[in-house]
mmCIF file of C-alpha atoms and ligand atoms in Angstrom:
data_model
loop_
_atom_site.group_PDB
_atom_site.id
_atom_site.type_symbol
_atom_site.label_atom_id
_atom_site.label_comp_id
_atom_site.label_asym_id
_atom_site.label_seq_id
_atom_site.Cartn_x
_atom_site.Cartn_y
_atom_site.Cartn_z
ATOM 1 C CA MET A 60 -0.148 -0.130 -0.161
ATOM 2 C CA ALA A 61 1.577 3.944 -1.030
ATOM 3 C CA VAL A 62 0.678 6.313 1.403
ATOM 4 C CA GLU A 63 1.901 8.405 -1.122
ATOM 5 C CA ASP A 64 -1.178 9.817 -2.810
ATOM 6 C CA PHE A 65 -2.079 10.085 -6.654
ATOM 7 C CA GLU A 66 -2.476 14.234 -6.683
ATOM 8 C CA THR A 67 0.315 15.568 -4.290
ATOM 9 C CA GLY A 68 3.289 14.988 -6.775
ATOM 10 C CA ALA A 69 6.445 15.405 -3.819
ATOM 11 C CA PRO A 70 7.503 18.038 -4.370
ATOM 12 C CA THR A 71 11.246 18.861 -4.082
ATOM 13 C CA ALA A 72 12.533 18.456 -0.064
ATOM 14 C CA SER A 73 14.948 21.233 1.185
ATOM 15 C CA ARG A 74 17.958 19.199 1.976
ATOM 16 C CA PHE A 75 18.642 19.538 -2.013
ATOM 17 C CA ARG A 76 20.072 21.997 -3.995
ATOM 18 C CA ARG A 77 20.096 22.241 -7.918
ATOM 19 C CA SER A 78 23.566 21.499 -9.481
ATOM 20 C CA VAL A 79 24.194 19.466 -12.921
ATOM 21 C CA PRO A 80 25.840 16.188 -11.940
ATOM 22 C CA ASP A 81 28.965 14.729 -14.021
ATOM 23 C CA GLY A 82 28.000 14.034 -17.269
ATOM 24 C CA ASP A 83 24.606 15.325 -17.351
ATOM 25 C CA THR A 84 22.918 18.418 -19.050
ATOM 26 C CA VAL A 85 20.070 18.973 -16.946
ATOM 27 C CA GLU A 86 19.904 20.883 -13.203
ATOM 28 C CA ARG A 87 19.014 18.150 -10.657
ATOM 29 C CA ASN A 88 18.340 17.752 -7.124
ATOM 30 C CA VAL A 89 21.546 17.042 -5.168
ATOM 31 C CA CYS A 90 21.566 16.133 -1.572
ATOM 32 C CA ARG A 91 23.159 19.141 0.391
ATOM 33 C CA ASP A 92 24.281 16.590 3.400
ATOM 34 C CA CYS A 93 25.790 13.899 0.934
ATOM 35 C CA GLY A 94 26.069 14.602 -2.172
ATOM 36 C CA PHE A 95 23.272 11.974 -3.376
ATOM 37 C CA VAL A 96 21.578 12.750 -6.868
ATOM 38 C CA ALA A 97 18.016 12.079 -6.491
ATOM 39 C CA TYR A 98 16.527 11.785 -9.965
ATOM 40 C CA GLU A 99 12.973 12.732 -10.189
ATOM 41 C CA ASN A 100 10.808 10.882 -12.968
ATOM 42 C CA PRO A 101 7.195 11.244 -13.719
ATOM 43 C CA LYS A 102 5.340 9.059 -11.663
ATOM 44 C CA LEU A 103 2.846 6.692 -13.146
ATOM 45 C CA VAL A 104 -0.556 6.184 -11.765
ATOM 46 C CA VAL A 105 -2.333 3.029 -12.333
ATOM 47 C CA GLY A 106 -6.471 2.813 -12.192
ATOM 48 C CA SER A 107 -9.884 1.768 -13.541
ATOM 49 C CA VAL A 108 -13.849 2.783 -13.845
ATOM 50 C CA VAL A 109 -14.948 -0.699 -12.506
ATOM 51 C CA ARG A 110 -18.290 -1.725 -13.144
ATOM 52 C CA ALA A 111 -20.963 -4.373 -12.129
ATOM 53 C CA GLY A 112 -23.463 -4.120 -14.250
ATOM 54 C CA SER A 113 -24.844 -0.680 -15.098
ATOM 55 C CA ALA A 114 -23.048 0.433 -11.864
ATOM 56 C CA ILE A 115 -19.864 2.074 -11.216
ATOM 57 C CA LEU A 116 -17.825 1.728 -8.008
ATOM 58 C CA LEU A 117 -16.457 4.732 -6.377
ATOM 59 C CA CYS A 118 -14.197 4.925 -3.193
ATOM 60 C CA ARG A 119 -14.801 8.356 -0.756
ATOM 61 C CA ARG A 120 -11.412 9.430 -0.333
ATOM 62 C CA ALA A 121 -10.363 8.569 3.991
ATOM 63 C CA ILE A 122 -6.656 10.863 3.000
ATOM 64 C CA GLU A 123 -5.841 14.311 1.529
ATOM 65 C CA PRO A 124 -5.598 16.133 -0.723
ATOM 66 C CA ARG A 125 -9.677 16.152 -1.558
ATOM 67 C CA ARG A 126 -10.752 13.707 1.441
ATOM 68 C CA GLY A 127 -14.357 13.057 1.765
ATOM 69 C CA TYR A 128 -14.203 13.212 -2.370
ATOM 70 C CA TRP A 129 -14.825 10.574 -4.830
ATOM 71 C CA THR A 130 -12.605 9.012 -6.760
ATOM 72 C CA LEU A 131 -11.329 5.861 -8.757
ATOM 73 C CA PRO A 132 -9.723 3.054 -7.226
ATOM 74 C CA ALA A 133 -5.924 3.957 -8.596
ATOM 75 C CA GLY A 134 -2.758 4.712 -7.080
ATOM 76 C CA TYR A 135 1.463 4.467 -7.974
ATOM 77 C CA LEU A 136 2.606 1.634 -10.101
ATOM 78 C CA GLU A 137 5.153 -0.494 -7.751
ATOM 79 C CA LEU A 138 8.236 -1.240 -8.561
ATOM 80 C CA GLY A 139 8.775 -4.771 -10.505
ATOM 81 C CA GLU A 140 4.905 -4.357 -11.815
ATOM 82 C CA THR A 141 2.723 -4.368 -15.015
ATOM 83 C CA PRO A 142 0.628 -2.115 -14.806
ATOM 84 C CA GLU A 143 -2.449 -4.306 -15.074
ATOM 85 C CA ASP A 144 -1.272 -5.949 -11.971
ATOM 86 C CA GLY A 145 -1.080 -2.657 -10.658
ATOM 87 C CA ALA A 146 -4.596 -1.614 -11.480
ATOM 88 C CA ARG A 147 -6.048 -4.685 -9.995
ATOM 89 C CA ARG A 148 -3.739 -4.157 -7.197
ATOM 90 C CA GLU A 149 -5.357 -0.864 -6.631
ATOM 91 C CA ALA A 150 -8.751 -1.811 -6.672
ATOM 92 C CA PHE A 151 -7.923 -4.815 -3.706
ATOM 93 C CA GLU A 152 -5.900 -2.023 -1.582
ATOM 94 C CA GLU A 153 -8.194 0.428 -1.286
ATOM 95 C CA ALA A 154 -11.818 -1.172 -2.436
ATOM 96 C CA GLY A 155 -11.747 -4.819 -1.016
ATOM 97 C CA ALA A 156 -12.276 -5.449 -4.800
ATOM 98 C CA GLU A 157 -11.008 -8.083 -7.113
ATOM 99 C CA ILE A 158 -11.551 -7.117 -10.338
ATOM 100 C CA ARG A 159 -11.491 -8.661 -14.181
ATOM 101 C CA LEU A 160 -9.512 -5.675 -16.300
ATOM 102 C CA HIS A 161 -10.309 -4.980 -20.208
ATOM 103 C CA ALA A 162 -8.474 -3.074 -22.365
ATOM 104 C CA LEU A 163 -6.770 0.666 -21.348
ATOM 105 C CA LEU A 164 -9.293 2.961 -21.635
ATOM 106 C CA ALA A 165 -6.974 6.308 -21.130
ATOM 107 C CA VAL A 166 -4.021 7.802 -20.946
ATOM 108 C CA TYR A 167 -3.816 10.953 -19.283
ATOM 109 C CA SER A 168 -1.180 13.232 -18.261
ATOM 110 C CA VAL A 169 -0.964 16.075 -15.637
ATOM 111 C CA PRO A 170 2.421 17.743 -16.304
ATOM 112 C CA ARG A 171 2.121 20.427 -13.616
ATOM 113 C CA ILE A 172 2.862 17.387 -11.120
ATOM 114 C CA SER A 173 4.623 15.650 -13.807
ATOM 115 C CA GLN A 174 1.990 12.627 -13.532
ATOM 116 C CA VAL A 175 1.145 9.887 -16.060
ATOM 117 C CA GLN A 176 -1.996 8.165 -15.881
ATOM 118 C CA LEU A 177 -3.220 4.849 -17.527
ATOM 119 C CA ILE A 178 -7.010 3.810 -16.718
ATOM 120 C CA TYR A 179 -8.502 0.712 -17.423
ATOM 121 C CA ARG A 180 -11.659 -0.882 -17.814
ATOM 122 C CA ALA A 181 -12.925 -3.460 -15.521
ATOM 123 C CA GLU A 182 -15.728 -5.546 -13.902
ATOM 124 C CA LEU A 183 -16.320 -6.003 -10.914
ATOM 125 C CA ALA A 184 -15.985 -9.713 -10.086
ATOM 126 C CA GLY A 185 -16.886 -10.296 -5.829
ATOM 127 C CA PRO A 186 -18.063 -8.335 -3.023
ATOM 128 C CA PHE A 187 -16.205 -5.060 -2.325
ATOM 129 C CA ALA A 188 -15.117 -2.661 1.064
ATOM 130 C CA ALA A 189 -13.439 -0.092 1.786
ATOM 131 C CA GLY A 190 -9.936 -0.354 2.530
ATOM 132 C CA PRO A 191 -7.595 2.329 4.806
ATOM 133 C CA GLU A 192 -7.632 5.101 2.113
ATOM 134 C CA SER A 193 -10.968 4.862 1.870
ATOM 135 C CA LEU A 194 -13.959 5.987 4.053
ATOM 136 C CA GLU A 195 -16.370 4.640 1.992
ATOM 137 C CA VAL A 196 -16.715 2.459 -1.138
ATOM 138 C CA ARG A 197 -20.425 1.960 -3.097
ATOM 139 C CA LEU A 198 -21.825 1.437 -6.247
ATOM 140 C CA PHE A 199 -23.369 4.438 -8.194
ATOM 141 C CA GLU A 200 -26.004 4.231 -11.282
ATOM 142 C CA PRO A 201 -25.140 6.450 -14.028
ATOM 143 C CA ASP A 202 -28.008 8.712 -12.885
ATOM 144 C CA GLU A 203 -26.568 9.258 -9.421
ATOM 145 C CA LEU A 204 -23.000 9.648 -10.261
ATOM 146 C CA PRO A 205 -21.566 12.311 -7.928
ATOM 147 C CA TRP A 206 -20.696 14.647 -10.525
ATOM 148 C CA SER A 207 -19.807 17.700 -8.099
ATOM 149 C CA GLU A 208 -17.797 15.688 -5.813
ATOM 150 C CA LEU A 209 -15.204 13.867 -7.406
ATOM 151 C CA ALA A 210 -12.026 14.423 -6.319
ATOM 152 C CA PHE A 211 -9.717 14.910 -9.631
ATOM 153 C CA PRO A 212 -10.722 16.259 -12.912
ATOM 154 C CA SER A 213 -9.230 12.997 -14.782
ATOM 155 C CA VAL A 214 -11.621 10.922 -12.439
ATOM 156 C CA GLU A 215 -14.765 13.148 -14.508
ATOM 157 C CA TRP A 216 -12.839 12.670 -17.883
ATOM 158 C CA ALA A 217 -12.613 8.946 -17.323
ATOM 159 C CA LEU A 218 -16.567 8.798 -16.402
ATOM 160 C CA GLU A 219 -16.900 10.166 -19.498
ATOM 161 C CA HIS A 220 -14.610 8.560 -21.426
ATOM 162 C CA GLU A 221 -15.804 5.590 -20.309
ATOM 163 C CA GLN A 222 -19.432 5.763 -20.625
ATOM 164 C CA ALA A 223 -18.716 6.897 -24.455
ATOM 165 C CA VAL A 224 -17.240 3.598 -25.473
ATOM 166 C CA ARG A 225 -19.592 1.303 -23.140
ATOM 167 C CA SER A 226 -22.250 0.658 -26.367
ATOM 168 C CA GLY A 227 -18.731 0.070 -28.588
ATOM 169 C CA THR A 228 -15.895 -0.907 -29.008
ATOM 170 C CA ALA A 229 -13.183 0.411 -27.131
ATOM 171 C CA PRO A 230 -10.686 1.250 -28.561
ATOM 172 C CA ALA A 231 -7.263 0.654 -27.408
ATOM 173 C CA PRO A 232 -3.445 0.382 -28.267
ATOM 174 C CA PHE A 233 -1.520 -2.479 -28.370
ATOM 175 C CA VAL A 234 0.216 -4.494 -25.360
ATOM 176 C CA ASN A 235 3.194 -6.503 -25.036
ATOM 177 C CA PRO A 236 2.722 -9.837 -27.036
ATOM 178 C CA ALA A 237 1.265 -12.735 -24.420
ATOM 179 C CA GLY A 238 3.357 -14.107 -22.019
ATOM 180 C CA GLU A 239 6.016 -11.532 -23.081
ATOM 181 C CA THR A 240 7.859 -9.345 -20.803
ATOM 182 C CA GLY A 241 10.597 -7.464 -22.658
ATOM 183 C CA GLU A 242 13.709 -9.145 -22.485
ATOM 184 C CA ARG A 243 14.221 -11.713 -25.146
ATOM 185 C CA PHE A 244 13.734 -11.467 -28.719
ATOM 186 C CA ARG A 245 11.266 -14.208 -30.012
ATOM 187 C CA GLY A 246 13.515 -14.761 -32.951
ATOM 188 C CA ARG A 247 11.281 -13.102 -35.755
ATOM 189 C CA PRO A 248 12.640 -14.016 -39.348
ATOM 190 C CA ALA A 249 13.892 -11.851 -41.312
ATOM 191 C CA GLY A 250 11.564 -10.164 -43.579
ATOM 192 C CA PHE A 251 8.454 -8.309 -43.156
ATOM 193 C CA GLY A 252 5.557 -10.349 -44.180
ATOM 194 C CA PRO A 253 2.165 -9.579 -43.205
ATOM 195 C CA ALA A 254 0.574 -8.967 -39.579
ATOM 196 C CA GLN A 255 0.271 -12.677 -38.296
ATOM 197 C CA PRO A 256 -1.546 -13.538 -35.255
ATOM 198 C CA PRO A 257 -0.233 -13.662 -31.921
ATOM 199 C CA GLU A 258 1.638 -16.821 -31.003
ATOM 200 C CA PRO A 259 -0.043 -18.890 -28.288
ATOM 201 C CA ALA A 260 1.593 -18.558 -25.058
ATOM 202 C CA MET B 217 18.939 15.203 -23.012
ATOM 203 C CA ALA B 218 19.078 11.784 -20.486
ATOM 204 C CA VAL B 219 22.290 10.290 -20.516
ATOM 205 C CA GLU B 220 20.485 7.398 -19.134
ATOM 206 C CA ASP B 221 19.314 5.026 -20.679
ATOM 207 C CA PHE B 222 16.182 3.245 -21.517
ATOM 208 C CA GLU B 223 16.944 -0.479 -20.475
ATOM 209 C CA THR B 224 19.166 0.224 -17.790
ATOM 210 C CA GLY B 225 16.871 0.324 -15.271
ATOM 211 C CA ALA B 226 19.147 1.852 -12.930
ATOM 212 C CA PRO B 227 19.164 -0.394 -9.774
ATOM 213 C CA THR B 228 19.676 0.662 -6.541
ATOM 214 C CA ALA B 229 22.924 2.264 -5.248
ATOM 215 C CA SER B 230 25.101 0.275 -2.566
ATOM 216 C CA ARG B 231 24.876 3.575 -0.848
ATOM 217 C CA PHE B 232 21.130 2.619 0.238
ATOM 218 C CA ARG B 233 19.701 -0.306 2.674
ATOM 219 C CA ARG B 234 16.283 -1.783 2.532
ATOM 220 C CA SER B 235 14.248 -0.496 5.516
ATOM 221 C CA VAL B 236 10.777 0.596 6.415
ATOM 222 C CA PRO B 237 9.981 4.410 6.762
ATOM 223 C CA ASP B 238 7.967 5.099 9.114
ATOM 224 C CA GLY B 239 4.131 5.293 8.234
ATOM 225 C CA ASP B 240 4.688 3.281 5.279
ATOM 226 C CA THR B 241 4.577 -0.271 4.896
ATOM 227 C CA VAL B 242 6.617 -1.630 2.033
ATOM 228 C CA GLU B 243 10.720 -1.762 2.432
ATOM 229 C CA ARG B 244 12.789 0.842 0.517
ATOM 230 C CA ASN B 245 15.963 2.094 0.193
ATOM 231 C CA VAL B 246 17.382 4.366 2.880
ATOM 232 C CA CYS B 247 20.920 6.058 2.508
ATOM 233 C CA ARG B 248 23.251 4.826 4.807
ATOM 234 C CA ASP B 249 24.854 8.142 5.637
ATOM 235 C CA CYS B 250 22.036 10.592 6.108
ATOM 236 C CA GLY B 251 18.899 8.858 5.910
ATOM 237 C CA PHE B 252 17.324 10.237 2.875
ATOM 238 C CA VAL B 253 14.515 7.852 1.834
ATOM 239 C CA ALA B 254 14.570 7.408 -2.477
ATOM 240 C CA TYR B 255 11.841 6.504 -3.098
ATOM 241 C CA GLU B 256 12.017 4.275 -6.599
ATOM 242 C CA ASN B 257 9.701 5.034 -9.293
ATOM 243 C CA PRO B 258 8.782 2.627 -12.299
ATOM 244 C CA LYS B 259 10.186 4.533 -15.433
ATOM 245 C CA LEU B 260 8.271 5.834 -18.059
ATOM 246 C CA VAL B 261 9.742 5.868 -21.563
ATOM 247 C CA VAL B 262 7.946 7.553 -24.184
ATOM 248 C CA GLY B 263 9.031 6.994 -28.157
ATOM 249 C CA SER B 264 7.870 6.740 -32.018
ATOM 250 C CA VAL B 265 7.928 4.942 -34.755
ATOM 251 C CA VAL B 266 8.259 6.990 -37.234
ATOM 252 C CA ARG B 267 7.690 6.906 -41.049
ATOM 253 C CA ALA B 268 9.024 8.478 -43.738
ATOM 254 C CA GLY B 269 6.345 7.767 -46.725
ATOM 255 C CA SER B 270 6.762 3.760 -46.346
ATOM 256 C CA ALA B 271 9.845 4.085 -45.109
ATOM 257 C CA ILE B 272 10.889 3.623 -41.020
ATOM 258 C CA LEU B 273 13.328 5.700 -39.230
ATOM 259 C CA LEU B 274 15.584 4.114 -36.820
ATOM 260 C CA CYS B 275 18.425 4.838 -34.808
ATOM 261 C CA ARG B 276 21.833 2.971 -34.117
ATOM 262 C CA ARG B 277 22.715 3.222 -30.776
ATOM 263 C CA ALA B 278 26.253 5.043 -30.078
ATOM 264 C CA ILE B 279 25.722 4.006 -25.978
ATOM 265 C CA GLU B 280 25.322 1.090 -23.749
ATOM 266 C CA PRO B 281 23.550 -1.210 -23.451
ATOM 267 C CA ARG B 282 22.934 -2.646 -26.977
ATOM 268 C CA ARG B 283 25.653 -0.152 -28.750
ATOM 269 C CA GLY B 284 25.604 -0.694 -32.074
ATOM 270 C CA TYR B 285 22.052 -1.536 -32.269
ATOM 271 C CA TRP B 286 19.094 -0.493 -33.574
ATOM 272 C CA THR B 287 16.172 1.701 -31.796
ATOM 273 C CA LEU B 288 13.346 3.656 -32.078
ATOM 274 C CA PRO B 289 14.258 7.340 -30.905
ATOM 275 C CA ALA B 290 12.608 7.247 -27.334
ATOM 276 C CA GLY B 291 13.873 7.458 -23.611
ATOM 277 C CA TYR B 292 12.988 8.852 -20.229
ATOM 278 C CA LEU B 293 9.969 11.653 -19.709
ATOM 279 C CA GLU B 294 11.299 14.397 -18.153
ATOM 280 C CA LEU B 295 9.640 15.879 -15.337
ATOM 281 C CA GLY B 296 7.033 18.295 -16.203
ATOM 282 C CA GLU B 297 6.211 16.914 -19.616
ATOM 283 C CA THR B 298 3.777 15.741 -21.369
ATOM 284 C CA PRO B 299 4.081 12.144 -23.075
ATOM 285 C CA GLU B 300 3.563 13.520 -26.295
ATOM 286 C CA ASP B 301 5.741 16.485 -25.389
ATOM 287 C CA GLY B 302 8.231 14.079 -24.519
ATOM 288 C CA ALA B 303 8.173 11.419 -27.936
ATOM 289 C CA ARG B 304 8.621 14.593 -29.699
ATOM 290 C CA ARG B 305 12.134 15.889 -27.554
ATOM 291 C CA GLU B 306 13.910 12.495 -28.018
ATOM 292 C CA ALA B 307 13.092 12.320 -31.744
ATOM 293 C CA PHE B 308 14.629 15.658 -31.921
ATOM 294 C CA GLU B 309 17.478 14.641 -29.545
ATOM 295 C CA GLU B 310 18.385 11.042 -30.782
ATOM 296 C CA ALA B 311 18.027 11.638 -34.587
ATOM 297 C CA GLY B 312 17.825 15.364 -35.034
ATOM 298 C CA ALA B 313 13.881 15.154 -36.676
ATOM 299 C CA GLU B 314 11.121 17.066 -36.218
ATOM 300 C CA ILE B 315 8.147 14.597 -36.109
ATOM 301 C CA ARG B 316 4.216 15.186 -36.363
ATOM 302 C CA LEU B 317 3.068 12.672 -33.660
ATOM 303 C CA HIS B 318 -0.512 10.970 -34.365
ATOM 304 C CA ALA B 319 -2.199 8.308 -31.870
ATOM 305 C CA LEU B 320 -0.536 6.269 -29.163
ATOM 306 C CA LEU B 321 0.558 2.651 -31.051
ATOM 307 C CA ALA B 322 1.122 0.728 -27.824
ATOM 308 C CA VAL B 323 1.871 0.489 -24.150
ATOM 309 C CA TYR B 324 4.618 -1.964 -23.218
ATOM 310 C CA SER B 325 5.856 -2.850 -19.761
ATOM 311 C CA VAL B 326 9.066 -4.471 -18.663
ATOM 312 C CA PRO B 327 8.246 -5.287 -15.008
ATOM 313 C CA ARG B 328 12.022 -6.480 -14.123
ATOM 314 C CA ILE B 329 13.396 -3.265 -14.942
ATOM 315 C CA SER B 330 10.176 -1.331 -13.622
ATOM 316 C CA GLN B 331 9.838 0.169 -16.813
ATOM 317 C CA VAL B 332 6.291 1.425 -18.933
ATOM 318 C CA GLN B 333 6.606 2.562 -22.207
ATOM 319 C CA LEU B 334 4.080 4.516 -24.161
ATOM 320 C CA ILE B 335 5.170 4.377 -28.356
ATOM 321 C CA TYR B 336 3.352 6.748 -30.343
ATOM 322 C CA ARG B 337 2.857 6.903 -34.253
ATOM 323 C CA ALA B 338 4.366 9.526 -35.823
ATOM 324 C CA GLU B 339 5.321 11.021 -39.368
ATOM 325 C CA LEU B 340 8.553 12.653 -39.775
ATOM 326 C CA ALA B 341 8.680 16.821 -40.838
ATOM 327 C CA GLY B 342 11.798 17.243 -42.236
ATOM 328 C CA PRO B 343 15.117 16.518 -42.240
ATOM 329 C CA PHE B 344 17.328 14.334 -39.369
ATOM 330 C CA ALA B 345 20.956 13.678 -38.439
ATOM 331 C CA ALA B 346 21.984 11.761 -35.614
ATOM 332 C CA GLY B 347 22.281 13.063 -32.276
ATOM 333 C CA PRO B 348 25.246 12.032 -29.730
ATOM 334 C CA GLU B 349 23.440 9.159 -28.600
ATOM 335 C CA SER B 350 23.533 7.688 -31.877
ATOM 336 C CA LEU B 351 26.179 6.404 -34.047
ATOM 337 C CA GLU B 352 23.666 6.681 -37.308
ATOM 338 C CA VAL B 353 20.144 7.347 -38.075
ATOM 339 C CA ARG B 354 18.613 6.263 -41.365
ATOM 340 C CA LEU B 355 14.908 5.597 -43.254
ATOM 341 C CA PHE B 356 14.665 1.319 -43.919
ATOM 342 C CA GLU B 357 12.241 0.109 -45.850
ATOM 343 C CA PRO B 358 9.635 -2.116 -45.076
ATOM 344 C CA ASP B 359 11.646 -5.044 -46.806
ATOM 345 C CA GLU B 360 15.417 -3.917 -45.372
ATOM 346 C CA LEU B 361 14.805 -3.337 -41.857
ATOM 347 C CA PRO B 362 17.509 -4.697 -39.398
ATOM 348 C CA TRP B 363 15.134 -7.660 -37.447
ATOM 349 C CA SER B 364 18.105 -9.459 -36.855
ATOM 350 C CA GLU B 365 19.796 -6.325 -35.172
ATOM 351 C CA LEU B 366 17.100 -4.554 -32.775
ATOM 352 C CA ALA B 367 18.343 -3.428 -29.770
ATOM 353 C CA PHE B 368 15.416 -4.254 -27.635
ATOM 354 C CA PRO B 369 12.208 -6.663 -28.259
ATOM 355 C CA SER B 370 10.321 -3.807 -27.668
ATOM 356 C CA VAL B 371 11.475 -2.105 -30.912
ATOM 357 C CA GLU B 372 10.519 -5.539 -32.604
ATOM 358 C CA TRP B 373 7.099 -5.731 -31.093
ATOM 359 C CA ALA B 374 6.569 -1.663 -32.332
ATOM 360 C CA LEU B 375 7.602 -2.453 -35.634
ATOM 361 C CA GLU B 376 5.292 -5.317 -36.139
ATOM 362 C CA HIS B 377 2.473 -3.711 -34.140
ATOM 363 C CA GLU B 378 2.930 -0.176 -36.262
ATOM 364 C CA GLN B 379 3.107 -2.671 -39.016
ATOM 365 C CA ALA B 380 -0.283 -4.193 -38.276
ATOM 366 C CA VAL B 381 -2.630 -1.156 -38.037
ATOM 367 C CA ARG B 382 -0.946 0.992 -40.582
ATOM 368 C CA SER B 383 -3.542 -0.022 -43.113
ATOM 369 C CA GLY B 384 -6.334 0.236 -40.927
ATOM 370 C CA THR B 385 -7.567 2.859 -38.299
ATOM 371 C CA ALA B 386 -5.071 2.793 -35.528
ATOM 372 C CA PRO B 387 -6.601 1.736 -32.292
ATOM 373 C CA ALA B 388 -5.754 4.170 -29.666
ATOM 374 C CA PRO B 389 -7.208 5.359 -25.913
ATOM 375 C CA PHE B 390 -8.529 8.567 -24.771
ATOM 376 C CA VAL B 391 -5.799 11.401 -23.830
ATOM 377 C CA ASN B 392 -6.788 14.561 -21.722
ATOM 378 C CA PRO B 393 -9.835 16.703 -23.319
ATOM 379 C CA ALA B 394 -8.374 19.155 -25.432
ATOM 380 C CA GLY B 395 -6.745 22.112 -23.643
ATOM 381 C CA GLU B 396 -7.120 20.841 -20.338
ATOM 382 C CA THR B 397 -4.168 19.956 -18.165
ATOM 383 C CA GLY B 398 -5.897 18.046 -15.360
ATOM 384 C CA GLU B 399 -5.746 21.422 -13.230
ATOM 385 C CA ARG B 400 -9.117 22.105 -13.397
ATOM 386 C CA PHE B 401 -12.671 20.964 -13.403
ATOM 387 C CA ARG B 402 -14.918 21.169 -16.602
ATOM 388 C CA GLY B 403 -17.803 21.615 -14.571
ATOM 389 C CA ARG B 404 -19.587 19.247 -16.213
ATOM 390 C CA PRO B 405 -23.344 19.650 -14.858
ATOM 391 C CA ALA B 406 -24.835 17.249 -12.871
ATOM 392 C CA GLY B 407 -26.696 14.358 -14.606
ATOM 393 C CA PHE B 408 -25.060 11.207 -17.216
ATOM 394 C CA GLY B 409 -26.352 11.981 -20.224
ATOM 395 C CA PRO B 410 -25.312 10.175 -24.140
ATOM 396 C CA ALA B 411 -21.323 11.118 -25.101
ATOM 397 C CA GLN B 412 -21.385 14.462 -26.188
ATOM 398 C CA PRO B 413 -18.696 16.394 -28.403
ATOM 399 C CA PRO B 414 -15.286 17.524 -26.928
ATOM 400 C CA GLU B 415 -16.282 20.784 -25.902
ATOM 401 C CA PRO B 416 -14.115 23.370 -28.024
ATOM 402 C CA ALA B 417 -10.908 24.673 -26.366
HETATM 403 ZN ZN1 ZN C 131 21.957 13.120 1.546
HETATM 404 ZN ZN1 ZN C 132 22.630 10.645 2.213
#
């Protein structure tokens, strides 16, 4: 569970001064005490719009910022996780919910806080219960969604976008070939033939 | 320009020991010297498959790992950047190329090195020239692509996926509404009507 929150954006602590490390060309944060270079990376948030029939599952935030407002189950991707695993983990941590993940719905960015969000479509696969970061978790029918009490603009976008694709086919980019983790070539023969069906895993 | 490379994955430096900070539940890297907690985040790589007519632009790597092998213009997203801006910046840094970015092609992950890649489709919009991280940049016609000399498996996937969508419509997820940076609500009226066309920016 990440205590961090998905809109805090963790500004630079004052222990750091800005300077350009050897071999680099950009100012980084260098520790005043020990010289450690803290490369700051954009943060990757993973989450999902979870359906149960026509209803949508939302969590009421137990933590700042935006305590008391409604959000999607979402949070920071952890080290060593795929985005899909991260989205499932967050649904379990924040809403006690097992979900079946469908395709990627949206890629949003919030450049001011250096954040990129990957939001999936998903389906509730069992019971749910508020986790430690949620005051309450509940299902909302489409006509009762709490539009004026949403925690973040991207939650609003995701609800609108999910509704827009709901009756049609969800557009989605490609993802890793089945069973591949990016560590080996598949030995594709030379030449560039027509697109082939994915290989069995 | 990032000296970092998109497959190194920056393992933990030995200055750190693993321990659980107060208020956290997961082991993090804590500096042995000064106690700084280095939260490690997954790294986000942005890149593009750049077309010039039927040809594809590739860069031969001037740096390890996989020096001398061919790759897409791609690299780490910087702080404060949108993924789209980052993909354009990398094409300019590594291939001296201005590009017109089209939709997102793929979201790949390499969990072993905690990396997520956002790969876009793009079109070359002018001349190109090898940047400091490239030995050579050139255009390959489809039948001459260097399949056996690609730097990373995900380059192979991206070339295959780009070819697969080339003659059809590229599927793509939603992105930020036009002009929105995730910092304000658009004041959507209560209620959940049918999908609406995007509002003018
Ligand atoms: Zn220090
Ligand atoms: Zn230190």
